[in-house]
Short mmCIF file of C-alpha atoms in Angstrom, two decimals:
data_model
loop_
_atom_site.label_atom_id
_atom_site.label_comp_id
_atom_site.label_asym_id
_atom_site.label_seq_id
_atom_site.Cartn_x
_atom_site.Cartn_y
_atom_site.Cartn_z
CA UNK A 1 0.00 0.00 0.00
CA UNK A 2 1.10 3.55 -0.67
CA UNK A 3 1.45 6.01 2.20
CA UNK A 4 -1.81 7.75 2.98
CA UNK A 5 -4.14 4.85 2.29
CA UNK A 6 -6.30 4.41 -0.80
CA UNK A 7 -7.31 1.20 -2.53
CA UNK A 8 -5.43 -1.74 -3.95
CA UNK A 9 -5.80 -2.90 -7.55
CA UNK A 10 -8.48 -5.33 -6.34
CA UNK A 11 -10.48 -2.52 -4.75
CA UNK A 12 -9.57 -3.29 -1.13
CA UNK A 13 -9.70 -0.09 0.94
CA UNK A 14 -6.51 0.77 2.78
CA UNK A 15 -6.60 3.12 5.77
CA UNK A 16 -4.70 6.41 5.76
CA UNK A 17 -1.33 5.87 7.39
CA UNK A 18 -0.98 2.26 6.25
CA UNK A 19 2.61 2.35 5.05
CA UNK A 20 4.87 -0.50 4.06
CA UNK A 21 8.53 0.47 3.79
CA UNK A 22 10.40 -0.25 0.61
CA UNK A 23 11.82 -3.74 0.93
CA UNK A 24 15.61 -3.96 0.70
CA UNK A 25 18.01 -6.76 1.55
CA UNK A 26 19.88 -6.23 4.81
CA UNK A 27 21.21 -9.71 5.50
CA UNK A 28 24.20 -11.11 7.36
CA UNK A 29 25.12 -14.56 8.59
CA UNK A 30 21.99 -16.14 7.12
CA UNK A 31 19.55 -13.66 8.71
CA UNK A 32 17.69 -10.78 7.08
CA UNK A 33 16.19 -7.76 8.84
CA UNK A 34 12.51 -7.13 8.08
CA UNK A 35 11.34 -3.59 8.83
CA UNK A 36 7.94 -3.16 10.46
CA UNK A 37 5.02 -1.76 8.52
CA UNK A 38 1.49 -2.19 7.22
CA UNK A 39 0.26 -4.46 4.40
CA UNK A 40 -2.79 -6.20 3.03
CA UNK A 41 -2.83 -9.87 4.04
CA UNK A 42 -4.77 -12.46 2.05
CA UNK A 43 -5.66 -12.66 -1.63
CA UNK A 44 -7.97 -10.66 -3.88
CA UNK A 45 -11.17 -12.34 -5.13
CA UNK A 46 -9.80 -12.82 -8.64
CA UNK A 47 -6.59 -14.61 -7.69
CA UNK A 48 -6.49 -18.10 -9.18
CA UNK A 49 -6.51 -20.86 -6.58
CA UNK A 50 -7.43 -18.69 -3.60
CA UNK A 51 -9.15 -20.21 -0.59
CA UNK A 52 -12.90 -19.65 -0.68
CA UNK A 53 -13.27 -18.68 2.99
CA UNK A 54 -9.83 -18.41 4.56
CA UNK A 55 -7.95 -15.81 2.48
CA UNK A 56 -10.21 -12.76 2.63
CA UNK A 57 -8.06 -9.65 2.57
CA UNK A 58 -7.41 -7.73 5.79
CA UNK A 59 -5.17 -4.80 6.66
CA UNK A 60 -2.40 -5.79 9.06
CA UNK A 61 0.17 -3.65 10.87
CA UNK A 62 3.28 -5.15 12.43
CA UNK A 63 4.77 -2.74 14.96
CA UNK A 64 8.13 -4.49 15.41
CA UNK A 65 11.17 -5.11 13.26
CA UNK A 66 12.24 -8.73 13.13
CA UNK A 67 14.90 -10.88 11.57
CA UNK A 68 14.17 -14.02 9.60
CA UNK A 69 16.33 -16.83 8.32
CA UNK A 70 17.16 -16.20 4.69
CA UNK A 71 16.27 -19.83 3.87
CA UNK A 72 14.58 -22.81 5.45
CA UNK A 73 16.46 -24.50 8.30
CA UNK A 74 18.80 -26.99 6.62
CA UNK A 75 19.82 -30.51 7.48
CA UNK A 76 23.38 -29.27 8.02
CA UNK A 77 22.21 -26.66 10.54
CA UNK A 78 20.14 -29.30 12.34
CA UNK A 79 22.88 -31.92 12.63
CA UNK A 80 25.44 -29.25 13.64
CA UNK A 81 23.39 -28.86 16.83
CA UNK A 82 24.01 -32.55 17.59
CA UNK A 83 20.61 -33.99 16.69
CA UNK A 84 19.89 -36.92 14.35
CA UNK A 85 18.53 -35.98 10.95
CA UNK A 86 14.79 -36.79 10.78
CA UNK A 87 14.49 -36.13 7.02
CA UNK A 88 13.16 -39.02 4.97
CA UNK A 89 11.93 -40.02 1.56
CA UNK A 90 8.83 -41.94 0.52
CA UNK A 91 9.32 -44.56 -2.15
CA UNK A 92 5.90 -44.40 -3.78
CA UNK A 93 3.08 -42.00 -4.48
CA UNK A 94 4.51 -39.58 -7.01
CA UNK A 95 4.91 -39.65 -10.77
CA UNK A 96 8.60 -40.52 -10.72
CA UNK A 97 8.15 -43.28 -8.14
CA UNK A 98 8.82 -41.33 -4.95
CA UNK A 99 8.83 -38.04 -3.09
CA UNK A 100 10.17 -36.62 0.13
CA UNK A 101 13.11 -34.76 1.59
CA UNK A 102 16.18 -34.41 -0.57
CA UNK A 103 19.00 -36.02 1.40
CA UNK A 104 21.76 -33.46 1.22
CA UNK A 105 23.15 -31.24 4.00
CA UNK A 106 22.09 -28.18 2.02
CA UNK A 107 18.46 -29.28 1.70
CA UNK A 108 15.78 -28.15 4.17
CA UNK A 109 15.40 -30.46 7.15
CA UNK A 110 12.07 -32.27 6.88
CA UNK A 111 9.83 -34.70 8.71
CA UNK A 112 9.91 -32.31 11.65
CA UNK A 113 7.27 -32.02 14.36
CA UNK A 114 6.25 -28.55 15.54
CA UNK A 115 7.52 -29.27 19.05
CA UNK A 116 10.87 -30.26 17.54
CA UNK A 117 11.05 -26.96 15.69
CA UNK A 118 10.26 -25.20 18.97
CA UNK A 119 13.01 -27.16 20.73
CA UNK A 120 15.48 -26.15 18.01
CA UNK A 121 14.42 -22.51 18.45
CA UNK A 122 15.17 -22.75 22.17
CA UNK A 123 18.57 -24.32 21.48
CA UNK A 124 19.38 -21.54 19.01
CA UNK A 125 18.47 -18.96 21.67
CA UNK A 126 20.75 -20.66 24.18
CA UNK A 127 23.63 -20.78 21.66
CA UNK A 128 23.31 -17.09 20.82
CA UNK A 129 26.05 -14.78 22.08
CA UNK A 130 24.98 -13.56 24.53
CA UNK A 131 22.34 -16.23 25.28
CA UNK A 132 18.73 -15.24 24.67
CA UNK A 133 15.67 -16.34 26.68
CA UNK A 134 13.79 -19.40 25.44
CA UNK A 135 10.49 -18.56 23.80
CA UNK A 136 8.85 -21.93 24.48
CA UNK A 137 8.20 -23.94 27.63
CA UNK A 138 7.70 -27.58 26.67
CA UNK A 139 6.49 -30.12 29.21
CA UNK A 140 5.56 -33.79 29.42
CA UNK A 141 8.10 -34.61 26.73
CA UNK A 142 9.24 -38.06 25.67
CA UNK A 143 11.54 -39.19 22.90
CA UNK A 144 14.27 -36.99 21.49
CA UNK A 145 14.66 -34.17 19.00
CA UNK A 146 15.08 -35.72 15.57
CA UNK A 147 13.77 -39.06 16.79
CA UNK A 148 10.08 -38.57 17.47
CA UNK A 149 9.98 -35.99 20.25
CA UNK A 150 6.48 -35.63 21.71
CA UNK A 151 5.33 -33.20 24.39
CA UNK A 152 1.97 -32.91 26.11
CA UNK A 153 2.41 -29.23 27.00
CA UNK A 154 3.68 -26.19 25.11
CA UNK A 155 3.41 -22.56 26.16
CA UNK A 156 4.98 -19.19 25.56
CA UNK A 157 7.40 -17.84 28.13
CA UNK A 158 6.20 -14.28 27.46
CA UNK A 159 2.72 -12.71 27.30
CA UNK A 160 2.78 -12.74 23.48
CA UNK A 161 4.94 -14.42 20.88
CA UNK A 162 6.11 -11.00 19.68
CA UNK A 163 7.39 -10.12 23.16
CA UNK A 164 9.98 -12.90 23.25
CA UNK A 165 13.53 -11.76 22.35
CA UNK A 166 14.68 -15.29 21.51
CA UNK A 167 14.29 -17.40 18.39
CA UNK A 168 10.84 -18.69 17.50
CA UNK A 169 8.50 -19.68 14.70
CA UNK A 170 6.91 -16.82 12.77
CA UNK A 171 3.27 -15.96 13.03
CA UNK A 172 1.24 -16.19 9.84
CA UNK A 173 1.20 -12.41 9.58
CA UNK A 174 4.98 -12.14 9.88
CA UNK A 175 5.48 -14.90 7.34
CA UNK A 176 3.23 -13.37 4.68
CA UNK A 177 4.57 -9.86 5.26
CA UNK A 178 8.11 -11.15 4.79
CA UNK A 179 7.18 -13.30 1.78
CA UNK A 180 5.41 -10.52 -0.08
CA UNK A 181 8.21 -7.96 0.39
CA UNK A 182 5.86 -5.24 -0.78
CA UNK A 183 4.31 -7.19 -3.66
CA UNK A 184 0.60 -7.79 -4.16
CA UNK A 185 0.83 -10.48 -6.84
CA UNK A 186 0.24 -14.17 -6.19
CA UNK A 187 3.98 -14.80 -5.74
CA UNK A 188 6.72 -12.25 -5.30
CA UNK A 189 7.97 -12.72 -8.88
CA UNK A 190 4.54 -12.19 -10.46
CA UNK A 191 1.40 -14.27 -10.96
CA UNK A 192 0.99 -18.01 -11.28
CA UNK A 193 -0.30 -19.86 -14.32
CA UNK A 194 -4.08 -20.41 -13.95
CA UNK A 195 -3.96 -24.19 -13.84
CA UNK A 196 -3.78 -26.99 -11.31
CA UNK A 197 -1.76 -29.14 -13.69
CA UNK A 198 1.87 -29.82 -12.87
CA UNK A 199 3.46 -27.89 -15.70
CA UNK A 200 5.97 -25.14 -16.40
CA UNK A 201 5.32 -21.68 -15.00
CA UNK A 202 7.79 -18.93 -15.99
CA UNK A 203 7.28 -16.71 -12.93
CA UNK A 204 7.30 -19.63 -10.51
CA UNK A 205 10.37 -21.18 -12.12
CA UNK A 206 12.41 -18.12 -11.15
CA UNK A 207 11.86 -18.53 -7.42
CA UNK A 208 10.46 -21.95 -6.53
CA UNK A 209 11.03 -25.68 -6.36
CA UNK A 210 7.65 -27.24 -7.12
CA UNK A 211 6.32 -30.41 -8.72
CA UNK A 212 7.43 -29.55 -12.25
CA UNK A 213 11.09 -28.85 -11.53
CA UNK A 214 11.73 -30.53 -8.17
CA UNK A 215 10.24 -33.91 -9.18
CA UNK A 216 8.84 -34.42 -5.70
CA UNK A 217 11.95 -33.79 -3.61
CA UNK A 218 13.23 -30.76 -1.73
CA UNK A 219 16.35 -29.18 -3.20
CA UNK A 220 19.37 -27.34 -1.83
CA UNK A 221 18.56 -23.95 -0.37
CA UNK A 222 19.18 -20.63 -2.10
CA UNK A 223 19.42 -21.77 -5.72
CA UNK A 224 16.50 -19.62 -6.90
CA UNK A 225 15.99 -15.86 -6.88
CA UNK A 226 15.37 -14.24 -3.47
CA UNK A 227 12.71 -11.63 -2.81
CA UNK A 228 13.48 -7.97 -2.13
CA UNK A 229 14.19 -8.65 1.57
CA UNK A 230 16.85 -11.20 0.55
CA UNK A 231 14.77 -14.26 1.49
CA UNK A 232 14.93 -17.48 -0.54
CA UNK A 233 12.59 -20.44 -1.10
CA UNK A 234 9.42 -18.81 0.20
CA UNK A 235 7.51 -20.60 -2.56
CA UNK A 236 7.91 -24.35 -2.93
CA UNK A 237 10.65 -26.56 -1.45
CA UNK A 238 9.67 -27.39 2.17
CA UNK A 239 6.39 -26.36 3.78
CA UNK A 240 7.12 -24.03 6.71
CA UNK A 241 5.48 -24.15 10.13
CA UNK A 242 4.07 -21.05 11.73
CA UNK A 243 2.91 -20.70 15.33
CA UNK A 244 -0.64 -19.83 14.27
CA UNK A 245 -3.76 -21.98 14.43
CA UNK A 246 -5.73 -22.84 11.30
CA UNK A 247 -9.43 -22.12 11.72
CA UNK A 248 -10.48 -22.09 8.07
CA UNK A 249 -12.42 -18.88 8.58
CA UNK A 250 -9.93 -16.18 7.61
CA UNK A 251 -8.44 -13.53 9.85
CA UNK A 252 -11.44 -11.63 11.18
CA UNK A 253 -12.36 -8.01 10.73
CA UNK A 254 -9.50 -5.56 10.26
CA UNK A 255 -7.54 -3.50 10.56
CA UNK A 256 -5.40 -5.74 12.74
CA UNK A 257 -2.30 -4.83 14.76
CA UNK A 258 0.23 -7.54 15.64
CA UNK A 259 -2.33 -10.32 15.14
CA UNK A 260 -2.02 -13.99 16.14
CA UNK A 261 0.00 -13.29 19.32
CA UNK A 262 -0.78 -16.67 20.91
CA UNK A 263 0.38 -20.19 20.16
CA UNK A 264 -1.99 -22.53 18.41
CA UNK A 265 -3.74 -24.40 21.24
CA UNK A 266 -3.23 -28.10 21.86
CA UNK A 267 -5.25 -30.25 19.50
CA UNK A 268 -5.65 -27.53 16.91
CA UNK A 269 -4.44 -27.57 13.33
CA UNK A 270 -1.35 -25.46 12.67
CA UNK A 271 -0.80 -23.38 9.54
CA UNK A 272 2.12 -24.05 7.26
CA UNK A 273 3.13 -21.60 4.56
CA UNK A 274 5.22 -21.53 1.41
CA UNK A 275 3.98 -24.40 -0.73
CA UNK A 276 5.80 -27.69 -1.16
CA UNK A 277 8.11 -29.43 -3.64
CA UNK A 278 5.69 -32.15 -4.72
CA UNK A 279 2.67 -30.01 -5.57
CA UNK A 280 1.63 -27.42 -8.15
CA UNK A 281 1.90 -23.65 -8.09
CA UNK A 282 -1.48 -23.00 -6.46
CA UNK A 283 -0.04 -23.78 -3.02
CA UNK A 284 3.04 -21.60 -3.64
CA UNK A 285 1.03 -18.37 -3.54
CA UNK A 286 2.04 -15.87 -0.82
CA UNK A 287 -1.49 -16.00 0.64
CA UNK A 288 -1.91 -19.78 0.52
CA UNK A 289 -2.56 -21.56 3.83
CA UNK A 290 -1.91 -25.25 4.36
CA UNK A 291 -3.24 -27.21 7.31
CA UNK A 292 -0.48 -29.09 9.13
CA UNK A 293 -2.27 -31.32 11.58
CA UNK A 294 -1.21 -31.01 15.21
CA UNK A 295 1.91 -30.57 17.34
CA UNK A 296 2.72 -34.28 17.16
CA UNK A 297 2.28 -34.96 13.45
CA UNK A 298 5.22 -34.87 11.07
CA UNK A 299 6.04 -35.98 7.57
CA UNK A 300 8.49 -35.49 4.71
CA UNK A 301 8.58 -31.99 3.20
CA UNK A 302 7.53 -30.39 6.52
CA UNK A 303 10.15 -27.91 7.76
CA UNK A 304 10.54 -24.40 9.15
CA UNK A 305 12.51 -21.16 9.29
CA UNK A 306 13.01 -19.14 12.45
CA UNK A 307 12.50 -15.48 13.28
CA UNK A 308 13.42 -13.18 16.16
CA UNK A 309 11.84 -9.91 17.29
CA UNK A 310 14.33 -7.04 17.17
#
């Protein structure tokens, strides 16, 4: 949105003062700074493949700067922390005879449970110099990270997820704001081809690993073009966990300020973002929402990237 409000190309009314800063890459050591601002979340009615009830546009303001990993958490980053690699492949179910996590240190780690991603976030906070507070309190845990960790309790250590200074999963709003980088098209490189077939798509090919070019498997990070913030693989490759619950009913009435501050409750479905390597371009849209089961469900192609409030 331009400064001073107005309407988007789809006719959505934007309030005066809704300003998104120009996106520019300020990245170091695998982390990119995302400046706070206002944007329109969701998809316009005419966007091909949009969710019928869960992508209605809403104005959202994020009041905090944050940093985000420039790519999905890799298998090399995971094993460097001393945990066994949970990534796996499935030998049947896709056109070429299989699908799953590409087994290379540079590929996104997959087959991850949400509580495992939260545990990794806490470990990353503890390894920071100086150490940062953990964002998650996990309880009733059995098993081990990378080998089927399960926990019966999970809570924030601060009143809201945004208030924690340590590493954490992004909220849906943070993820889409970062993915769009000021764009209003279906993906940050343009629009997607209006088809559900698994075929070539020039705009998607620039930025994404999806069914046509990935052949069902995740690929090494950062081989495609980044967005204006300097972030890679926000479309396709691994699906990325957020900390937000999936209700299927959109985001409510806007404008919203720092929405989704709480963790998805136990037993709820959790939203993943960013598409996936074994599916078509419809799920790679910046507004697309995938339902990821619960805290204790995992599978190939399910990964994450971390953020931190600045």
